[in-house]
Amino acid sequence: MIADSIVISYLIGLFVLANLPFVNQRLFLVIRVAEPGRQKSFWWRIVEWLIYFVLGMSAGLYIEYTIGGIEPKGWEFWAISSCIFAVFSVVGFIWQYQLRKHLQI
């Protein structure tokens, strides 16, 4: 039962990590990379997204290790994990590049 709550918390954390690059104009919520009033470059967002992906997968491997040991993973696991992380980030992407233009934010 405790493992279920850990997995749900982990998935919610991954969702938040996947959207962080798209909901703010600072790199890692701290470093200013664009002048005030301008948007962060798309490439900075991709770099930040990749680093958050690595952090999220590292946390997942740590959770797996503490629960009962790490199972071997092939390239298929990493391909599907990156696709799921990309799907999680769709909400932030739509907010940043499509919805904000219509809302005039």
mmCIF file of C-alpha atoms in Angstrom:
data_model
loop_
_atom_site.group_PDB
_atom_site.id
_atom_site.type_symbol
_atom_site.label_atom_id
_atom_site.label_comp_id
_atom_site.label_asym_id
_atom_site.label_seq_id
_atom_site.Cartn_x
_atom_site.Cartn_y
_atom_site.Cartn_z
ATOM 1 C CA MET A 1 0.000 0.000 0.000
ATOM 2 C CA ILE A 2 2.826 2.411 0.770
ATOM 3 C CA ALA A 3 4.391 1.661 -2.607
ATOM 4 C CA ASP A 4 1.213 2.852 -4.355
ATOM 5 C CA SER A 5 1.371 6.253 -2.702
ATOM 6 C CA ILE A 6 5.061 6.542 -3.528
ATOM 7 C CA VAL A 7 4.405 5.783 -7.197
ATOM 8 C CA ILE A 8 1.520 8.259 -7.399
ATOM 9 C CA SER A 9 3.633 10.950 -5.711
ATOM 10 C CA TYR A 10 6.492 10.200 -8.100
ATOM 11 C CA LEU A 11 4.252 10.527 -11.158
ATOM 12 C CA ILE A 12 2.854 13.836 -9.905
ATOM 13 C CA GLY A 13 6.431 15.028 -9.320
ATOM 14 C CA LEU A 14 7.379 14.018 -12.870
ATOM 15 C CA PHE A 15 4.394 15.951 -14.209
ATOM 16 C CA VAL A 16 5.505 19.063 -12.332
ATOM 17 C CA LEU A 17 9.135 18.650 -13.462
ATOM 18 C CA ALA A 18 8.070 18.220 -17.092
ATOM 19 C CA ASN A 19 6.126 21.488 -17.036
ATOM 20 C CA LEU A 20 8.585 23.685 -15.108
ATOM 21 C CA PRO A 21 10.571 24.823 -18.180
ATOM 22 C CA PHE A 22 7.408 26.134 -19.823
ATOM 23 C CA VAL A 23 5.699 28.002 -16.987
ATOM 24 C CA ASN A 24 8.448 30.476 -16.100
ATOM 25 C CA GLN A 25 11.050 32.653 -17.797
ATOM 26 C CA ARG A 26 14.011 31.681 -15.605
ATOM 27 C CA LEU A 27 16.386 28.764 -15.940
ATOM 28 C CA PHE A 28 15.807 26.277 -13.072
ATOM 29 C CA LEU A 29 13.503 28.860 -11.433
ATOM 30 C CA VAL A 30 16.543 30.964 -10.428
ATOM 31 C CA ILE A 31 18.840 32.048 -13.287
ATOM 32 C CA ARG A 32 17.616 34.875 -15.502
ATOM 33 C CA VAL A 33 18.446 34.093 -19.149
ATOM 34 C CA ALA A 34 16.242 36.724 -20.822
ATOM 35 C CA GLU A 35 15.739 40.409 -20.211
ATOM 36 C CA PRO A 36 12.603 41.397 -18.318
ATOM 37 C CA GLY A 37 9.611 41.396 -20.635
ATOM 38 C CA ARG A 38 11.157 38.886 -23.038
ATOM 39 C CA GLN A 39 10.735 35.141 -23.262
ATOM 40 C CA LYS A 40 13.306 32.493 -22.525
ATOM 41 C CA SER A 41 14.667 30.867 -25.687
ATOM 42 C CA PHE A 42 13.098 27.591 -26.812
ATOM 43 C CA TRP A 43 16.539 25.957 -26.712
ATOM 44 C CA TRP A 44 17.003 26.909 -23.066
ATOM 45 C CA ARG A 45 13.662 25.259 -22.395
ATOM 46 C CA ILE A 46 14.770 22.054 -24.140
ATOM 47 C CA VAL A 47 18.046 21.935 -22.182
ATOM 48 C CA GLU A 48 16.182 22.535 -18.926
ATOM 49 C CA TRP A 49 13.610 19.873 -19.868
ATOM 50 C CA LEU A 50 16.367 17.312 -20.543
ATOM 51 C CA ILE A 51 18.051 18.031 -17.212
ATOM 52 C CA TYR A 52 14.719 17.692 -15.415
ATOM 53 C CA PHE A 53 14.206 14.377 -17.240
ATOM 54 C CA VAL A 54 17.557 13.095 -15.978
ATOM 55 C CA LEU A 55 16.738 14.268 -12.438
ATOM 56 C CA GLY A 56 13.321 12.622 -12.571
ATOM 57 C CA MET A 57 14.699 9.319 -13.830
ATOM 58 C CA SER A 58 17.445 9.430 -11.188
ATOM 59 C CA ALA A 59 14.827 9.883 -8.486
ATOM 60 C CA GLY A 60 12.868 6.972 -9.955
ATOM 61 C CA LEU A 61 15.926 4.735 -9.925
ATOM 62 C CA TYR A 62 16.575 5.701 -6.308
ATOM 63 C CA ILE A 63 12.987 4.859 -5.355
ATOM 64 C CA GLU A 64 13.280 1.540 -7.179
ATOM 65 C CA TYR A 65 16.540 0.800 -5.376
ATOM 66 C CA THR A 66 15.052 1.510 -1.953
ATOM 67 C CA ILE A 67 11.927 -0.566 -2.616
ATOM 68 C CA GLY A 68 13.707 -3.712 -3.731
ATOM 69 C CA GLY A 69 16.620 -3.353 -6.111
ATOM 70 C CA ILE A 70 17.110 -2.031 -9.606
ATOM 71 C CA GLU A 71 16.017 -4.220 -12.500
ATOM 72 C CA PRO A 72 18.000 -4.095 -15.753
ATOM 73 C CA LYS A 73 16.492 -1.760 -18.339
ATOM 74 C CA GLY A 74 16.892 -1.844 -22.095
ATOM 75 C CA TRP A 75 16.726 0.992 -24.560
ATOM 76 C CA GLU A 76 12.964 0.493 -24.865
ATOM 77 C CA PHE A 77 12.420 1.619 -21.275
ATOM 78 C CA TRP A 78 14.350 4.841 -21.804
ATOM 79 C CA ALA A 79 12.591 5.581 -25.112
ATOM 80 C CA ILE A 80 9.147 5.105 -23.586
ATOM 81 C CA SER A 81 10.094 7.052 -20.433
ATOM 82 C CA SER A 82 11.223 10.033 -22.496
ATOM 83 C CA CYS A 83 8.007 9.897 -24.540
ATOM 84 C CA ILE A 84 5.873 9.807 -21.382
ATOM 85 C CA PHE A 85 7.848 12.744 -19.975
ATOM 86 C CA ALA A 86 7.237 14.608 -23.248
ATOM 87 C CA VAL A 87 3.500 13.889 -23.023
ATOM 88 C CA PHE A 88 3.497 15.187 -19.436
ATOM 89 C CA SER A 89 5.016 18.463 -20.680
ATOM 90 C CA VAL A 90 2.310 19.092 -23.290
ATOM 91 C CA VAL A 91 0.240 21.111 -20.806
ATOM 92 C CA GLY A 92 3.087 23.559 -20.168
ATOM 93 C CA PHE A 93 3.979 23.730 -23.861
ATOM 94 C CA ILE A 94 0.410 24.597 -24.825
ATOM 95 C CA TRP A 95 0.276 27.191 -22.046
ATOM 96 C CA GLN A 96 3.527 28.866 -23.137
ATOM 97 C CA TYR A 97 3.249 28.813 -26.909
ATOM 98 C CA GLN A 98 -0.450 28.707 -27.757
ATOM 99 C CA LEU A 99 -2.747 29.690 -24.884
ATOM 100 C CA ARG A 100 -0.849 32.763 -23.630
ATOM 101 C CA LYS A 101 -1.150 34.434 -27.048
ATOM 102 C CA HIS A 102 -4.923 34.143 -26.933
ATOM 103 C CA LEU A 103 -5.174 35.288 -23.315
ATOM 104 C CA GLN A 104 -2.789 38.255 -23.873
ATOM 105 C CA ILE A 105 -0.715 37.411 -20.769
#
